[in-house]
Coordinates of C-alpha atoms and ligand atoms in Angstrom, one line a residue:
M1 CA 98.3 -16.0 157.9
S2 CA 95.5 -13.9 159.2
I3 CA 95.5 -13.5 163.0
R4 CA 92.8 -11.8 165.0
K5 CA 93.5 -10.4 168.4
I6 CA 90.7 -9.3 170.8
K7 CA 91.3 -7.7 174.2
I8 CA 89.0 -8.8 177.1
N9 CA 88.9 -6.4 180.0
A10 CA 87.6 -8.5 182.9
G11 CA 89.3 -8.4 186.3
R12 CA 92.6 -8.1 184.5
S13 CA 92.8 -7.8 180.8
Y14 CA 94.0 -10.5 178.4
N15 CA 94.2 -11.2 174.7
V16 CA 92.3 -13.8 172.7
I17 CA 94.4 -14.6 169.7
I18 CA 92.9 -16.5 166.8
G19 CA 94.7 -17.9 163.8
K20 CA 95.0 -21.0 161.7
G21 CA 98.2 -22.9 162.5
L22 CA 98.9 -21.0 165.8
L23 CA 99.5 -24.1 167.8
A24 CA 102.8 -24.7 166.1
D25 CA 103.8 -21.1 167.1
L26 CA 102.2 -21.3 170.6
A27 CA 105.3 -20.0 172.4
E28 CA 105.5 -16.8 170.4
H29 CA 102.2 -15.6 171.7
L30 CA 102.6 -16.4 175.4
P31 CA 102.7 -13.5 177.9
Y32 CA 105.5 -15.2 179.9
F33 CA 109.3 -14.9 180.2
K34 CA 111.0 -17.8 178.6
G35 CA 112.9 -20.3 180.9
G36 CA 110.0 -21.2 183.2
T37 CA 107.9 -24.3 183.3
A38 CA 104.9 -24.8 181.1
V39 CA 102.5 -27.5 182.3
I40 CA 100.3 -28.8 179.6
I41 CA 97.0 -30.2 181.0
T42 CA 95.1 -32.1 178.3
D43 CA 92.8 -35.1 178.0
S44 CA 93.3 -38.6 176.6
N45 CA 91.8 -37.7 173.2
V46 CA 93.6 -34.5 172.6
F47 CA 97.0 -35.7 173.9
P48 CA 97.9 -37.9 170.9
L49 CA 96.6 -35.3 168.5
Y50 CA 98.1 -32.0 169.6
E51 CA 100.4 -32.4 172.6
Q52 CA 103.5 -32.9 170.5
K53 CA 102.9 -29.8 168.4
A54 CA 102.4 -27.6 171.5
R55 CA 105.4 -29.2 173.3
K56 CA 107.7 -28.7 170.4
S57 CA 107.0 -25.0 170.2
L58 CA 107.4 -24.5 173.9
E59 CA 110.6 -26.5 174.1
S60 CA 112.2 -24.8 171.2
A61 CA 111.5 -21.5 172.9
G62 CA 113.3 -22.7 176.0
Y63 CA 110.5 -23.6 178.4
R64 CA 110.7 -26.8 180.5
V65 CA 107.5 -28.7 179.5
L66 CA 105.5 -31.1 181.6
T67 CA 102.3 -32.8 180.6
H68 CA 99.4 -34.3 182.6
A69 CA 96.7 -36.0 180.6
F70 CA 93.4 -37.2 182.2
E71 CA 90.7 -39.5 180.8
S72 CA 88.4 -37.5 178.5
G73 CA 84.7 -37.1 179.3
E74 CA 82.3 -35.3 181.7
K75 CA 82.5 -38.1 184.2
H76 CA 86.1 -37.3 184.8
K77 CA 85.5 -33.7 185.5
T78 CA 85.7 -34.4 189.2
T79 CA 87.3 -33.3 192.5
D80 CA 89.5 -36.5 192.3
E81 CA 90.9 -35.4 188.9
L82 CA 91.4 -31.9 190.2
V83 CA 93.4 -33.2 193.1
S84 CA 95.5 -35.4 190.7
I85 CA 96.3 -32.2 188.8
L86 CA 97.3 -30.4 192.0
N87 CA 99.5 -33.2 193.1
F88 CA 101.1 -33.4 189.7
L89 CA 102.0 -29.7 190.0
A90 CA 103.3 -30.0 193.5
D91 CA 105.3 -33.3 192.8
N92 CA 107.0 -31.5 189.9
K93 CA 107.8 -28.4 192.1
V94 CA 105.9 -26.1 189.8
T95 CA 106.2 -22.5 191.2
R96 CA 104.2 -19.4 191.0
S97 CA 106.3 -18.1 188.1
D98 CA 105.4 -21.2 186.1
F99 CA 102.1 -21.6 184.2
I100 CA 99.5 -24.0 182.9
I101 CA 98.5 -24.5 179.3
A102 CA 94.9 -25.9 179.1
L103 CA 95.0 -27.7 175.8
G104 CA 91.6 -29.2 174.9
G105 CA 87.8 -28.6 175.1
G106 CA 85.7 -27.0 177.7
I107 CA 86.3 -29.8 180.3
T108 CA 90.0 -29.3 180.1
G109 CA 89.7 -25.6 180.3
D110 CA 87.3 -25.6 183.2
M111 CA 89.4 -28.1 185.2
A112 CA 92.9 -26.8 184.4
G113 CA 91.7 -23.2 185.1
F114 CA 90.3 -24.3 188.5
A115 CA 93.6 -26.0 189.3
A116 CA 95.6 -22.9 188.2
G117 CA 93.3 -20.7 190.4
I118 CA 93.9 -22.7 193.7
Y119 CA 97.4 -24.1 193.3
L120 CA 99.7 -22.0 195.4
R121 CA 96.8 -19.6 195.7
G122 CA 96.8 -19.0 192.0
I123 CA 99.3 -19.4 189.1
G124 CA 98.8 -18.2 185.6
Y125 CA 97.1 -20.2 182.8
V126 CA 96.5 -20.0 179.1
Q127 CA 93.5 -21.4 177.4
V128 CA 94.2 -23.3 174.1
P129 CA 90.8 -24.4 173.0
T130 CA 90.5 -27.3 170.6
T131 CA 86.7 -27.6 170.3
L132 CA 84.4 -25.0 168.7
L133 CA 82.5 -24.8 172.0
A134 CA 85.6 -24.0 173.9
A135 CA 86.7 -21.4 171.3
V136 CA 83.4 -19.5 171.1
D137 CA 82.3 -19.9 174.7
S138 CA 84.1 -21.7 177.6
S139 CA 87.6 -20.4 177.1
V140 CA 86.5 -16.8 177.5
G141 CA 85.1 -15.3 180.7
G142 CA 87.1 -17.1 183.5
K143 CA 84.5 -19.5 184.8
T144 CA 86.2 -22.6 186.0
A145 CA 84.7 -25.7 187.6
V146 CA 84.5 -29.4 188.4
N147 CA 81.3 -31.4 189.0
L148 CA 80.2 -32.6 192.4
N149 CA 78.0 -35.7 193.1
A150 CA 75.0 -33.4 193.4
G151 CA 75.5 -31.8 190.0
K152 CA 77.5 -30.1 187.3
N153 CA 80.0 -27.3 187.9
L154 CA 79.1 -26.9 191.5
A155 CA 82.6 -26.2 192.6
G156 CA 84.7 -23.6 190.9
L157 CA 86.1 -20.1 190.7
F158 CA 85.9 -17.0 188.5
Y159 CA 89.5 -16.9 187.5
Q160 CA 90.6 -15.3 184.2
P161 CA 93.3 -16.8 182.0
K162 CA 96.4 -14.8 181.0
A163 CA 95.7 -15.4 177.4
V164 CA 93.5 -17.5 175.0
I165 CA 95.3 -18.9 171.9
C166 CA 93.0 -20.5 169.4
D167 CA 94.0 -22.5 166.4
P168 CA 90.9 -23.5 164.4
D169 CA 92.9 -26.1 162.4
T170 CA 92.5 -28.3 165.5
F171 CA 88.7 -28.5 164.7
E172 CA 89.5 -30.8 161.8
T173 CA 89.6 -33.8 164.0
L174 CA 86.3 -33.1 165.8
D175 CA 83.3 -35.4 165.2
D176 CA 80.2 -33.7 163.8
L177 CA 78.2 -33.8 167.0
T178 CA 81.0 -32.1 169.0
F179 CA 81.4 -29.5 166.3
A180 CA 77.6 -28.9 166.4
D181 CA 77.7 -28.4 170.1
G182 CA 79.8 -25.3 169.5
V183 CA 77.4 -24.1 166.8
S184 CA 74.6 -23.9 169.4
E185 CA 76.5 -21.5 171.6
A186 CA 77.5 -19.4 168.6
V187 CA 73.9 -19.2 167.4
K188 CA 72.9 -18.3 170.9
H189 CA 75.4 -15.4 171.0
G190 CA 74.0 -14.0 167.8
F191 CA 70.4 -14.4 168.9
I192 CA 70.8 -12.7 172.2
T193 CA 72.8 -9.7 171.1
D194 CA 73.4 -9.4 167.3
E195 CA 70.8 -10.0 164.6
G196 CA 73.2 -9.5 161.7
F197 CA 75.5 -12.2 163.1
F198 CA 72.6 -14.5 163.8
R199 CA 71.6 -14.3 160.2
R200 CA 75.1 -14.7 159.0
L201 CA 75.4 -18.0 160.8
S202 CA 71.9 -19.2 159.9
G203 CA 71.7 -22.4 157.8
K204 CA 75.5 -22.7 157.4
T205 CA 77.0 -26.1 157.1
R206 CA 80.2 -27.2 158.9
A207 CA 82.3 -26.5 155.7
E208 CA 80.8 -23.1 155.5
Y209 CA 81.6 -22.4 159.1
M210 CA 85.2 -23.4 158.5
N211 CA 85.4 -21.1 155.5
D212 CA 84.6 -18.2 157.8
I213 CA 86.0 -19.6 161.0
I214 CA 88.3 -16.9 162.2
E215 CA 85.7 -14.2 161.9
I216 CA 83.0 -16.4 163.5
I217 CA 85.2 -17.1 166.5
A218 CA 86.3 -13.5 166.7
R219 CA 82.7 -12.1 166.7
N220 CA 81.7 -14.7 169.4
V221 CA 84.6 -13.7 171.5
E222 CA 83.7 -10.0 171.2
I223 CA 80.1 -10.8 172.2
K224 CA 80.9 -13.0 175.1
G225 CA 83.8 -10.8 176.2
G226 CA 81.5 -7.7 176.1
I227 CA 78.9 -9.4 178.3
V228 CA 81.6 -10.7 180.8
E229 CA 83.2 -7.2 180.9
A230 CA 79.9 -5.8 181.9
D231 CA 79.1 -8.4 184.5
E232 CA 82.1 -10.6 185.4
F233 CA 80.4 -12.3 188.3
E234 CA 77.0 -13.0 186.8
Q235 CA 74.9 -10.7 188.8
G236 CA 72.9 -9.4 185.8
R237 CA 73.6 -9.2 182.1
R238 CA 75.8 -12.3 182.1
Q239 CA 72.6 -14.3 182.8
L240 CA 71.7 -13.7 179.1
L241 CA 74.3 -16.3 178.2
N242 CA 71.9 -18.8 179.8
F243 CA 69.3 -18.4 177.1
G244 CA 67.9 -21.9 176.3
H245 CA 69.9 -23.4 179.2
T246 CA 67.2 -23.8 181.8
A247 CA 65.1 -26.0 179.5
G248 CA 68.3 -27.4 177.9
H249 CA 69.8 -28.6 181.1
A250 CA 66.4 -30.2 182.0
I251 CA 66.4 -32.0 178.6
E252 CA 69.9 -33.2 179.2
K253 CA 69.1 -34.6 182.6
C254 CA 65.7 -36.1 181.6
T255 CA 67.4 -38.0 178.7
N256 CA 70.3 -39.1 180.9
H257 CA 72.6 -37.0 178.7
S258 CA 71.8 -39.0 175.5
V259 CA 71.0 -35.6 174.0
S260 CA 74.2 -33.6 173.9
H261 CA 74.5 -30.2 175.6
G262 CA 74.4 -28.3 172.3
Q263 CA 71.4 -30.2 170.9
A264 CA 69.6 -29.7 174.2
V265 CA 70.4 -26.0 174.3
A266 CA 69.2 -25.6 170.6
A267 CA 65.9 -27.3 171.6
G268 CA 65.8 -25.1 174.8
M269 CA 66.1 -22.0 172.7
V270 CA 63.3 -23.1 170.4
L271 CA 61.1 -23.9 173.4
M272 CA 61.8 -20.6 175.1
S273 CA 61.2 -18.5 172.0
R274 CA 57.9 -20.2 171.3
A275 CA 56.9 -19.9 175.0
A276 CA 57.8 -16.2 175.2
Y277 CA 55.4 -15.6 172.2
K278 CA 52.6 -17.8 173.5
K279 CA 52.8 -16.3 177.0
G280 CA 52.7 -12.7 175.5
F281 CA 56.2 -11.8 176.7
C282 CA 57.1 -10.8 173.1
Y283 CA 55.4 -10.0 169.8
C284 CA 56.8 -12.7 167.5
D285 CA 57.5 -16.4 167.6
Y286 CA 61.1 -16.8 166.6
S287 CA 61.2 -20.6 167.1
Q288 CA 61.2 -21.4 163.4
E289 CA 64.1 -19.0 162.7
I290 CA 66.1 -20.7 165.4
K291 CA 65.4 -24.1 164.0
A292 CA 66.4 -22.8 160.5
A293 CA 69.7 -21.6 162.0
F294 CA 70.6 -25.3 162.5
S295 CA 69.5 -26.6 159.2
G296 CA 73.1 -27.3 158.1
F297 CA 73.5 -29.8 160.9
L298 CA 71.8 -33.0 161.8
G299 CA 69.6 -32.8 164.8
T300 CA 66.1 -33.1 166.0
F301 CA 63.9 -30.7 167.8
N302 CA 61.3 -33.3 168.7
I303 CA 61.3 -33.4 172.5
H304 CA 59.5 -36.4 173.8
L305 CA 59.3 -35.1 177.3
S306 CA 56.4 -33.5 179.1
A307 CA 56.4 -30.0 180.5
E308 CA 56.0 -31.6 184.0
Q309 CA 59.2 -33.7 183.6
L310 CA 61.2 -30.7 182.5
Y311 CA 59.7 -28.5 185.3
E312 CA 60.5 -31.0 188.0
V313 CA 64.2 -31.2 187.0
A314 CA 64.5 -27.5 186.5
L315 CA 63.0 -26.8 189.9
S316 CA 65.3 -29.1 191.7
D317 CA 68.2 -27.2 190.1
K318 CA 66.6 -24.0 191.4
K319 CA 66.2 -25.3 194.9
R320 CA 69.8 -26.2 195.1
S321 CA 70.9 -22.8 193.9
G322 CA 69.1 -21.0 196.7
K323 CA 69.5 -17.2 196.3
T324 CA 72.5 -17.3 194.1
P325 CA 72.5 -17.7 190.4
S326 CA 72.4 -21.4 189.6
A327 CA 75.0 -23.2 187.6
G328 CA 72.1 -24.6 185.7
G329 CA 70.8 -21.7 183.8
A330 CA 67.9 -20.1 185.7
S331 CA 68.7 -18.0 188.7
S332 CA 66.4 -17.7 191.6
A333 CA 65.6 -15.7 194.7
G334 CA 63.0 -17.1 197.1
G335 CA 60.0 -18.2 195.0
K336 CA 61.2 -16.3 191.9
I337 CA 63.1 -17.5 188.9
N338 CA 64.9 -15.6 186.1
I339 CA 64.3 -16.7 182.6
I340 CA 65.9 -15.4 179.4
I341 CA 63.5 -14.4 176.6
P342 CA 63.7 -12.6 173.3
E343 CA 62.3 -9.2 172.7
R344 CA 63.4 -9.6 169.2
I345 CA 66.3 -11.3 167.4
G346 CA 69.4 -9.7 168.7
K347 CA 67.9 -8.5 171.9
C348 CA 67.1 -10.9 174.8
V349 CA 66.2 -9.8 178.3
V350 CA 66.2 -11.3 181.8
K351 CA 62.7 -11.7 183.1
E352 CA 61.8 -12.6 186.6
I353 CA 58.8 -14.9 187.0
E354 CA 57.3 -16.9 189.9
A355 CA 59.0 -20.3 190.0
A356 CA 55.7 -22.1 189.7
E357 CA 55.0 -20.2 186.4
L358 CA 57.9 -22.1 184.8
L359 CA 55.6 -25.0 184.3
D360 CA 53.2 -22.8 182.2
V361 CA 56.3 -21.5 180.3
F362 CA 57.4 -25.1 179.4
K363 CA 53.8 -26.1 178.5
A364 CA 53.5 -23.1 176.2
G365 CA 57.0 -23.8 174.7
L366 CA 56.2 -27.5 174.0
F367 CA 52.9 -26.6 172.2
V368 CA 53.1 -27.6 168.5
Ligands
NAD1 N1 83.5 -22.1 181.6 C1 82.5 -21.8 180.9 O1 82.1 -20.7 180.7 C2 81.8 -22.9 180.1 C3 80.8 -22.6 179.1 C4 80.2 -23.6 178.4 C5 80.6 -24.9 178.7 N2 81.5 -25.2 179.7 C6 81.8 -26.6 180.0 O2 82.5 -27.1 178.8 C7 82.3 -28.5 178.8 C8 81.9 -28.9 177.4 O3 83.0 -28.5 176.5 P1 83.4 -29.4 175.3 O4 82.2 -29.7 174.5 O5 84.5 -28.7 174.6 O6 83.8 -30.7 176.0 P2 85.1 -31.6 176.0 O7 86.2 -30.9 176.6 O8 84.7 -32.9 176.7 O9 85.4 -31.9 174.5 C9 84.5 -32.7 173.8 C10 85.1 -34.0 173.2 O10 86.0 -33.7 172.1 C11 87.3 -34.2 172.4 N3 88.2 -33.2 171.7 C12 88.5 -32.0 172.1 N4 89.2 -31.4 171.2 C13 89.3 -32.2 170.1 C14 89.9 -32.1 168.9 N5 90.5 -31.0 168.4 N6 89.8 -33.2 168.0 C15 89.1 -34.4 168.4 N7 88.6 -34.5 169.6 C16 88.7 -33.4 170.5 C17 87.4 -34.3 173.9 O11 88.4 -35.3 174.2 C18 86.0 -34.8 174.2 O12 85.8 -36.1 174.0 C19 81.3 -28.9 179.8 O13 81.9 -29.5 180.9 C20 80.7 -27.5 180.3 O14 80.3 -27.5 181.6 C21 82.1 -24.2 180.4
ZN2 ZN1 76.0 -24.1 177.1

């Protein structure tokens, strides 16, 4: 069995371990002394699929195992659910030498990581991503969060896991749309930093992704890890990861989330590449190459929204974020806003523009 191990040096360093079948051997890869309590936090979809496998490995290695499962879905990524997790830990007398296993997608990882960061002022946690998106993106980098009434991910911590253990066999049970959401973030990583990797992913089908999955995840983790190491708290370079996300979040909101995050980000990347060219920020229009990268997946890049609609929503995100980088993709200070644009494939940059100019950018990007 081929296993890849990648070290991330952010805050404290930790390993990301990737290998098919790893879930059954979970306990062998944990950086913890045996004998303590492992608390599996998972959601209602992942629980019947993978909890038993994880539990069996942990129990046979001598850990006491507890499980808390919450209802799946973004609408359950709430402070109420966070408090339920905290109460579960306290009621079961979980101590600081115990740890959490976040078994699931990005929602599980974000919420379990947040709970780990604040319970008893911080206990350890391990990310065990079971979606492609969580494997290539959310499980690495230590951003944790829940949603507030006013918007997504508005409460959270930067809190790095003790390890990330990824078994891509778990992706077999993902539906195509959820798989494709992860593809968007993978393509984004290639496009912003590594042309060769972008081309390697381009046009691949789901089956082709799976044939090369260990190396694909590993390269994504290296790229995201490298960016996080350089800028753990998103003061500069980490903003590159928001490529396509300002427009993408606006598309998600304007369509009441009927367009998934991954599809919206894919459309957002196309829009921003076209806009960057039309506005003279770069020499080439890469929008067709980004579209082609997704040709192995169903999806539409027809955005039936006006630039004004997108602008209004993006600007209200910006207003809320004040002078700090927003959770929504663009960051702002006063009347300025940071957008991410390509110089070429494999090299994106952060560009500060007047917030009002974002309307022109969206208009240029939507031009057909
Ligand atoms: N922390 C970060 O840096 C970061 C980065 C990107 C996204 N995110 C967050 O991640 C979340 C999105 O992540 P996601 O797409 O993984 O969402 P998710 O956790 O909701 O998973 C998507 C769906 O797939 C199901 N699922 C998970 N694993 C499965 C499996 N192996 N088989 C079958 N079904 C499975 C889940 O129950 C859910 O219904 C968002 O809340 C977003 O804000 C965080
Ligand atoms: Zn994203």
